[in-house]
Short mmCIF file of C-alpha atoms and ligand atoms in Angstrom, two decimals:
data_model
loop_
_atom_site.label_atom_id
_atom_site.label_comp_id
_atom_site.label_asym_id
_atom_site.label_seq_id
_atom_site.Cartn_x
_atom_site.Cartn_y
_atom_site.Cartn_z
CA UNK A 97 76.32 136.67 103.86
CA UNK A 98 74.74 134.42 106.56
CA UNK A 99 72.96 131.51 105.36
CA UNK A 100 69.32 131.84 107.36
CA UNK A 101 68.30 134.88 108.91
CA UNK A 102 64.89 133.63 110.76
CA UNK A 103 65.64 130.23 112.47
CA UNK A 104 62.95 128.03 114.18
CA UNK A 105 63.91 125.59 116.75
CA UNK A 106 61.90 122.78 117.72
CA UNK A 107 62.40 121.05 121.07
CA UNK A 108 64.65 123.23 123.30
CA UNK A 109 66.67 120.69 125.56
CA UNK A 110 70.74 120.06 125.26
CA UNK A 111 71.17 120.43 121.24
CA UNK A 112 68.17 122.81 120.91
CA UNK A 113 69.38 125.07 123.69
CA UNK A 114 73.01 124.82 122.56
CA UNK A 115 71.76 125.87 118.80
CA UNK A 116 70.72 128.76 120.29
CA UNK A 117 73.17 129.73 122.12
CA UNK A 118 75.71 129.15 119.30
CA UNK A 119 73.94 131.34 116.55
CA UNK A 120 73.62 134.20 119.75
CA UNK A 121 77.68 134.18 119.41
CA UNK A 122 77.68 133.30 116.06
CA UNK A 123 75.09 135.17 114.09
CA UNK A 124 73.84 137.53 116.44
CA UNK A 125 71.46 139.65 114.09
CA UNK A 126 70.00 135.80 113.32
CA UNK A 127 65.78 136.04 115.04
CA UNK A 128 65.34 133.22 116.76
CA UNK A 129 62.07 131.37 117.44
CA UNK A 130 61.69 128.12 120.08
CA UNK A 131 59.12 125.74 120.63
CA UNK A 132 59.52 122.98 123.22
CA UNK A 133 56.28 120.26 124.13
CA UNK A 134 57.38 120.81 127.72
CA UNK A 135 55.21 124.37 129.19
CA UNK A 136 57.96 123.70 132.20
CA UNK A 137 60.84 124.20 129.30
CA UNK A 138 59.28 126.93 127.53
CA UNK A 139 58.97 128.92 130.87
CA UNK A 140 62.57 128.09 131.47
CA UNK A 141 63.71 129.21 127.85
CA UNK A 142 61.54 132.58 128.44
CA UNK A 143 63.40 133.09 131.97
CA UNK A 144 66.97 132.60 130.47
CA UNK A 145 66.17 134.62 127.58
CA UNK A 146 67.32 131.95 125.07
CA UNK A 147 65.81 132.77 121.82
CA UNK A 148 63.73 136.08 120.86
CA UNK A 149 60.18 134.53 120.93
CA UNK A 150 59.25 131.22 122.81
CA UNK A 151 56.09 130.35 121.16
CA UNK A 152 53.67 128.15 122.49
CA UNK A 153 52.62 125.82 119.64
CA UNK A 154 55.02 124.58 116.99
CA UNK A 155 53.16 125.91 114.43
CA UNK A 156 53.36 129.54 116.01
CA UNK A 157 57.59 129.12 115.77
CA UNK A 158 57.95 128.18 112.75
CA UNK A 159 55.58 130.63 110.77
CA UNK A 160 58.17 133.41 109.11
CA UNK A 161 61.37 131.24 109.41
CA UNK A 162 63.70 130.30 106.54
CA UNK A 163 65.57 127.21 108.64
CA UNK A 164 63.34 125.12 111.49
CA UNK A 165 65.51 122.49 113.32
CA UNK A 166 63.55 119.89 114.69
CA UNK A 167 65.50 118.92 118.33
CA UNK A 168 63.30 116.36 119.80
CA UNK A 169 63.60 112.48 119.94
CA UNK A 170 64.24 111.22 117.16
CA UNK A 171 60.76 108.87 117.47
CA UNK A 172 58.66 112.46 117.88
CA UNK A 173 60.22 113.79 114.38
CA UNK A 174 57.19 113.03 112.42
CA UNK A 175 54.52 114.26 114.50
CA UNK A 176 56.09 117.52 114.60
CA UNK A 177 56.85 117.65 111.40
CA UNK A 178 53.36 116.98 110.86
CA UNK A 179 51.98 119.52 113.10
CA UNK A 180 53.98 122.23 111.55
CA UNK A 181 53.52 120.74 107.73
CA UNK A 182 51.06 123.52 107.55
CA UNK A 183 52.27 126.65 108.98
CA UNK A 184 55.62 126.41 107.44
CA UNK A 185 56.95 128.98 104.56
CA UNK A 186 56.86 127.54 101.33
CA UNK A 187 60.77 128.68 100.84
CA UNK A 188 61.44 127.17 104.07
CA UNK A 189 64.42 124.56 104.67
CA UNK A 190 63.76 121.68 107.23
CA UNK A 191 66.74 120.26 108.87
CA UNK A 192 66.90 118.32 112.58
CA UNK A 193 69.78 116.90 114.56
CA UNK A 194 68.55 113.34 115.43
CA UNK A 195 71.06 110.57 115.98
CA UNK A 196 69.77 108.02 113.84
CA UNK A 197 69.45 109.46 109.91
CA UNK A 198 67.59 106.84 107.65
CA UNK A 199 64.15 106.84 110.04
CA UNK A 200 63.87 110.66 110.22
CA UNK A 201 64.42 111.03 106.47
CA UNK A 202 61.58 108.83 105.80
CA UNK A 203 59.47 110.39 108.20
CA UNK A 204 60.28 114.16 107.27
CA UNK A 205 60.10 113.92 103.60
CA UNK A 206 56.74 111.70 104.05
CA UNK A 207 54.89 114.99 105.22
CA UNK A 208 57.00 118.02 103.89
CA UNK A 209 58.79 118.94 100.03
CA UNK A 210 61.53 116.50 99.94
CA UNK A 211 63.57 119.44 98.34
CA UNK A 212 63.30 121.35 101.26
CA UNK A 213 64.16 118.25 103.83
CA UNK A 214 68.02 118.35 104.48
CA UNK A 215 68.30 116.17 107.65
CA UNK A 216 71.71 116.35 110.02
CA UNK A 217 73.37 115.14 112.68
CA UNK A 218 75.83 117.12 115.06
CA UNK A 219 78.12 114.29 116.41
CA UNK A 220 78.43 116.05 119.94
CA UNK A 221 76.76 116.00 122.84
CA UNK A 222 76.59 114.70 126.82
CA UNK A 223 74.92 112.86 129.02
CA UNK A 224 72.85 115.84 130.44
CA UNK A 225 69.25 117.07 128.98
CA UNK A 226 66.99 119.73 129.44
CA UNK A 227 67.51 123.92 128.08
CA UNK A 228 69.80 124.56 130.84
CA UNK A 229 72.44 122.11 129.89
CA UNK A 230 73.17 123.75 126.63
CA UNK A 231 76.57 125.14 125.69
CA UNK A 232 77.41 127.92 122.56
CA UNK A 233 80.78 125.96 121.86
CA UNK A 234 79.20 122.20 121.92
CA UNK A 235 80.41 122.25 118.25
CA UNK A 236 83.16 123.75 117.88
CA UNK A 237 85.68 121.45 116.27
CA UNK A 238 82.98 118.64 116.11
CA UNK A 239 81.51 117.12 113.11
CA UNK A 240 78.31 117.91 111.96
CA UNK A 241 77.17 114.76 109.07
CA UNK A 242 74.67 116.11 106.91
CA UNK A 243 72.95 113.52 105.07
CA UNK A 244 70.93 115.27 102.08
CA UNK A 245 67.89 113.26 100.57
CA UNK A 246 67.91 112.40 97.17
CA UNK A 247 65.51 115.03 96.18
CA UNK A 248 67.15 117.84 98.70
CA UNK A 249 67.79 121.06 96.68
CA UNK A 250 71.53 121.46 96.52
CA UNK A 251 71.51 125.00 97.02
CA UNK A 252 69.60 123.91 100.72
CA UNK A 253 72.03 121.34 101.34
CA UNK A 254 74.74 124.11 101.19
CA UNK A 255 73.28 126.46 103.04
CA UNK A 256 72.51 124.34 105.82
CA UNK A 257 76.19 123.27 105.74
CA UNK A 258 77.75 127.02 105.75
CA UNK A 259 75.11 126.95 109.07
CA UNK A 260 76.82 123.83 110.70
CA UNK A 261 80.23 125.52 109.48
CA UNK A 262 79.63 129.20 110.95
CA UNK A 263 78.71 127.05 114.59
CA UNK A 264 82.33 125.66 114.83
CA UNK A 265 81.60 122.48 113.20
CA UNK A 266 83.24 120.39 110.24
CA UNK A 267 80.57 119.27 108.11
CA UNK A 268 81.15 115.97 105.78
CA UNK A 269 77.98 114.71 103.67
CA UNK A 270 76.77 111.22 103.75
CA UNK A 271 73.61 108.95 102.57
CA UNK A 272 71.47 108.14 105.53
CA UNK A 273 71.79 104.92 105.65
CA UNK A 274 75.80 104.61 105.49
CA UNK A 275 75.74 107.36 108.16
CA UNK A 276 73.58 104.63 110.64
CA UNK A 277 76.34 102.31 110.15
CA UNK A 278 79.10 104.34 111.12
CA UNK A 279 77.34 105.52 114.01
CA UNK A 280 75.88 102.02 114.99
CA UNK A 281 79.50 101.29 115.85
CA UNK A 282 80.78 104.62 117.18
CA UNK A 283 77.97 105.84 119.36
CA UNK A 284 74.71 103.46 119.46
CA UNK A 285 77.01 100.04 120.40
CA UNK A 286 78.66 101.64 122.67
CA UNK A 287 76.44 103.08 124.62
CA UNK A 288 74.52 99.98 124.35
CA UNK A 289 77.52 98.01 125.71
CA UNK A 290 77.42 100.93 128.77
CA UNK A 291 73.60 100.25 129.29
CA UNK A 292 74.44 96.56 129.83
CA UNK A 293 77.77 96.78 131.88
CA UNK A 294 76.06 99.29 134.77
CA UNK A 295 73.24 97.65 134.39
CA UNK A 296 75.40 94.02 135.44
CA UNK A 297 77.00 95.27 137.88
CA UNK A 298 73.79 96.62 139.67
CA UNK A 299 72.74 93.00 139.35
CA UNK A 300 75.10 91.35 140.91
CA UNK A 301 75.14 89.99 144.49
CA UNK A 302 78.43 88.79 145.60
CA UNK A 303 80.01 92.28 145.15
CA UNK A 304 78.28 94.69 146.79
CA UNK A 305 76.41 98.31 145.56
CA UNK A 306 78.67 100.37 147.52
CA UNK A 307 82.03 98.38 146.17
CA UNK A 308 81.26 98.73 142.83
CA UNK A 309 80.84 102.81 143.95
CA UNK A 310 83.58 102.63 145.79
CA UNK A 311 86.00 101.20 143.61
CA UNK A 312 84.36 102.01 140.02
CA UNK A 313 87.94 104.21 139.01
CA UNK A 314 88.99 100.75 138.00
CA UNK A 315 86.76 101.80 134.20
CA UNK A 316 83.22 101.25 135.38
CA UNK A 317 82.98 105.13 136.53
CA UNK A 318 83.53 106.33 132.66
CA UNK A 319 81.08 103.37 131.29
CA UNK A 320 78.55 105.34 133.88
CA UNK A 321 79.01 108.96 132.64
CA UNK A 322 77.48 107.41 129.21
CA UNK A 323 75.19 104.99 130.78
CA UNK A 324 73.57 108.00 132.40
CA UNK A 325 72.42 109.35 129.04
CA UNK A 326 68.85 110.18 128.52
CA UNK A 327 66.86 106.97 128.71
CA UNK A 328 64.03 108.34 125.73
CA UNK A 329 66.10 110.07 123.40
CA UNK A 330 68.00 106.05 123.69
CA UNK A 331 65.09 104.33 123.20
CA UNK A 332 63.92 105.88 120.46
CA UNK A 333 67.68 105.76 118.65
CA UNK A 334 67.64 101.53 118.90
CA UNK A 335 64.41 101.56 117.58
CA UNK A 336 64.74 103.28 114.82
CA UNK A 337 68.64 102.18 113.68
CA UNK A 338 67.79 98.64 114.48
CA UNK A 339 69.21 97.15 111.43
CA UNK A 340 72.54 98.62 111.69
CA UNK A 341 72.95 98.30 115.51
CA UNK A 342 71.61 94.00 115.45
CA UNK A 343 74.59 94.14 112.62
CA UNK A 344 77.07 95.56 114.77
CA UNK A 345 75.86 93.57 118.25
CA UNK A 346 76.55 90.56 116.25
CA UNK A 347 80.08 91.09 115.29
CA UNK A 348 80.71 92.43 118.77
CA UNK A 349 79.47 88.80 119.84
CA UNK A 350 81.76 87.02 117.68
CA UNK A 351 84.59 89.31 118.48
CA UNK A 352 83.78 88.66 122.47
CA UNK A 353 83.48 85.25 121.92
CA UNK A 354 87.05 85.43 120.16
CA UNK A 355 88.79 87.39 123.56
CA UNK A 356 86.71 84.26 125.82
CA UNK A 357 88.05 82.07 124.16
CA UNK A 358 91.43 83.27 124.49
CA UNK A 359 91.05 84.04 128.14
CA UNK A 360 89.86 80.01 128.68
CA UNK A 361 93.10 78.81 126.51
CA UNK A 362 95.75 81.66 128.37
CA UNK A 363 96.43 82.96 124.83
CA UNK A 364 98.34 86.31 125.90
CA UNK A 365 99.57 86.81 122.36
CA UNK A 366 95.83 87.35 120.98
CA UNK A 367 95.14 89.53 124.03
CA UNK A 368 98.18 91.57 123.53
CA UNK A 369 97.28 92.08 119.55
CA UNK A 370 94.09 92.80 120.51
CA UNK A 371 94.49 95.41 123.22
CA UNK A 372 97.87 96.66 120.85
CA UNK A 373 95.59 97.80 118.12
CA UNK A 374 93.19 99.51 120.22
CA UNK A 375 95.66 101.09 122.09
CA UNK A 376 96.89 102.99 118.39
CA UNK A 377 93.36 103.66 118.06
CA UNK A 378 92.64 105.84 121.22
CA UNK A 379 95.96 107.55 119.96
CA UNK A 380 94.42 108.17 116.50
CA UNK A 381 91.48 109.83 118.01
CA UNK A 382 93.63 111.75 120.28
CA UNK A 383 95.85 112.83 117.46
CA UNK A 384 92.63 114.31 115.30
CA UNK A 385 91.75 116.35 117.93
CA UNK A 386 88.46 114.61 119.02
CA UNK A 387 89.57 114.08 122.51
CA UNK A 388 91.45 114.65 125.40
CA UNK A 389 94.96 113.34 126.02
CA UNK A 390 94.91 114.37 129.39
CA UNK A 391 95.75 111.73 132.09
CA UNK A 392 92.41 110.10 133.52
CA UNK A 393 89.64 111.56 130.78
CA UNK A 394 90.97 114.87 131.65
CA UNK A 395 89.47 114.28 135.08
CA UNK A 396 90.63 117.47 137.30
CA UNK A 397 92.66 116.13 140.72
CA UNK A 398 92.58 119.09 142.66
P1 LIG B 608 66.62 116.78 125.43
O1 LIG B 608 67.61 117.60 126.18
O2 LIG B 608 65.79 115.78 126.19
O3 LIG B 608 65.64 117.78 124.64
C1 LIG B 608 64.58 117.36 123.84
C2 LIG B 608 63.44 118.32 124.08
O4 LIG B 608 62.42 118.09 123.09
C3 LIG B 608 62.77 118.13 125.45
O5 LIG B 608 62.61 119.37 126.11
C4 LIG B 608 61.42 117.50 125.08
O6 LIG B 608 60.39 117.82 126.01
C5 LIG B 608 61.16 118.14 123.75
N1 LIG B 608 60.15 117.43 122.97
C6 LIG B 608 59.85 116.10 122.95
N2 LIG B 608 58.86 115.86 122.08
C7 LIG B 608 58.51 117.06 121.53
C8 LIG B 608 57.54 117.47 120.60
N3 LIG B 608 56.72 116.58 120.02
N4 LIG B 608 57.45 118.80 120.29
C9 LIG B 608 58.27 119.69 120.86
N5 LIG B 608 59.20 119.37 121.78
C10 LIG B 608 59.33 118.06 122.11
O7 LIG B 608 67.31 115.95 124.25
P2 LIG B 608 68.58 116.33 123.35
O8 LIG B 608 69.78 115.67 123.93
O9 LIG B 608 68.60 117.78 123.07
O10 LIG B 608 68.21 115.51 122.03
C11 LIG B 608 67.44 116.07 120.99
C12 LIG B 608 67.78 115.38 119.67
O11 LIG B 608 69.19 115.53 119.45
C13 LIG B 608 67.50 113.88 119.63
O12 LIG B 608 66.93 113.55 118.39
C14 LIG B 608 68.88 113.24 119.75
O13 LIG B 608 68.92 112.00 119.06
C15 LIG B 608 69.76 114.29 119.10
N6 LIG B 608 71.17 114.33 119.56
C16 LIG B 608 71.47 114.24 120.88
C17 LIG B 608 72.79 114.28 121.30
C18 LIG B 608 73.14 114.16 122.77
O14 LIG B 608 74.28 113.82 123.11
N7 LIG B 608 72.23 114.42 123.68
C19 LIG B 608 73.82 114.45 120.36
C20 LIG B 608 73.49 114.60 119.01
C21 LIG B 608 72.15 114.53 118.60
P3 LIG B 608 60.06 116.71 127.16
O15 LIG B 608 61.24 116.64 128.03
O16 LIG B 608 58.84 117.25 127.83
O17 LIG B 608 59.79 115.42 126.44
#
């Protein structure tokens, strides 16, 4: 039996688009609504045919569904859950796939039945927005953390995992606030850490734009691919996981300090260690399937 039969899907960019496409494959008798802020989206979503009804206000999309996923910035979450607070079914499950999980909880269950809230986040993605970037297997084989409020029905929280699970993904349950620190260190730091290292090397003047072009196979080109991610949906993810990510930037500090310092003294044996151990963790990664092993990033040389 499939777990939601009329879905509603709020913001219809990368993850919204990609839903879609995914439950086409997946649950094809699933009716599909869409609602996206942008009339230039909406049009597109219409043209490519990506859900049955592209309705223009929120409130219109979400009227006979039994699963709405909010898609949209993570910093717009409560004003559309606010906006469709009234329109919504009163049997109706909530979920969204923002990045950051404590801030949305607190927002969503603020202005809709806890019980019904079940927020989650699908740990895959890329650096390119908008409905036509979508894919139907964006998450296959990727996890999808769901991270259930303490007042979410359990029978909700289920059924929006056997959704994640019929979409390819592996789902694994966590609080929202221990899900912010594991991401703090495997997504918003590092991206972070990209924002700062293109955003150096644009700075500088002694080496010039088109060396750094030129030459960026040396590493910088992969720290661009992520640096090129969307600038509000980023914004709106350090704002609201704050906390977690000043943690995280600190020990990253200290632990840069700790490779200076070893640079200034010539102490190869703690650079060795160092790059040692995070050489069995690329391998680790690898080895669970959530990359590519392929020489280069998989990077095609043809
Ligand atoms: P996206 O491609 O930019 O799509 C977001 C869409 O939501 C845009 O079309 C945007 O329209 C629309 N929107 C903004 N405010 C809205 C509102 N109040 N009502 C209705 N629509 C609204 O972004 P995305 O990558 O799909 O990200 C969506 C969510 O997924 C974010 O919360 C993000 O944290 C999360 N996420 C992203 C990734 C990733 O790698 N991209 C991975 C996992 C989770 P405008 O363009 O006009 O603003």
């Amino acid at each position: 039996m499939l777990p939601f039969s009329r879905v509603a899907i709020i913001g219809l960019g990368l993850l919204g688009s990609s839903i879609a496409r995914a439950v086409r494959q997946a649950m094809p008798t699933v009716r599909m609504t869409g609602h996206d802020a942008s009339a230039e989206v909406r049009e597109v979503a219409r043209r490519i045919e990506l859900v049955d009804d592209v309705a223009d206000t929120p409130g219109a999309a979400v009227i006979d569904a039994d699963l709405v996923i909010l898609c949209v910035p993570v910093g717009a979450m409560e004003a559309v859950a606010t906006v469709i607070a009234d329109d919504l079914p009163a049997e109706a499950i909530v979920s969204d796939v923002g990045s950051c999980k404590a801030s949305v909880a607190r927002a969503l269950s603020a202005v809709l039945p806890p019980a019904r809230v079940v927020p989650a986040h699908p740990v895959a993605g890329t650096e390119k927005s908008g409905p036509e970037s979508g894919f139907a297997t964006l998450f296959r084989g990727r996890w999808c953390i769901v991270t259930p409020l303490a007042e979410s029905d359990a029978s909700a929280v289920e059924r929006v995992s056997a959704f994640w699970r019929r979409l390819g993904a592996d789902v694994e349950q966590m609080t929202p606030d221990h899900h912010d620190l594991v991401l703090a260190v495997t997504s918003h730091l590092p991206h972070l850490i990209a924002y700062t290292i293109v955003g150096t090397a644009d700075d500088l003047e002694t080496v010039t734009q088109s060396e750094v072009i030129k030459y960026s196979a040396g590493g910088f080109r992969d720290f661009t691919r992520i640096a090129a991610s969307d600038p509000t949906m980023w914004r709106d993810v350090f704002l609201s996981n704050k906390d977690a990510v000043l943690e995280m930037l600190q020990r990253f500090s200290e632990d840069l300090s700790q490779l200076q310092r070893a640079i200034r003294w010539g102490d190869g044996d703690a650079l060795f260690d160092r790059f040692a151990k995070t050489r069995a963790i690329r391998r680790s990664i690898v080895d669970q399937g959530q990359d590519d092993a392929a020489a280069d990033f998989g990077r095609r040389h043809d």
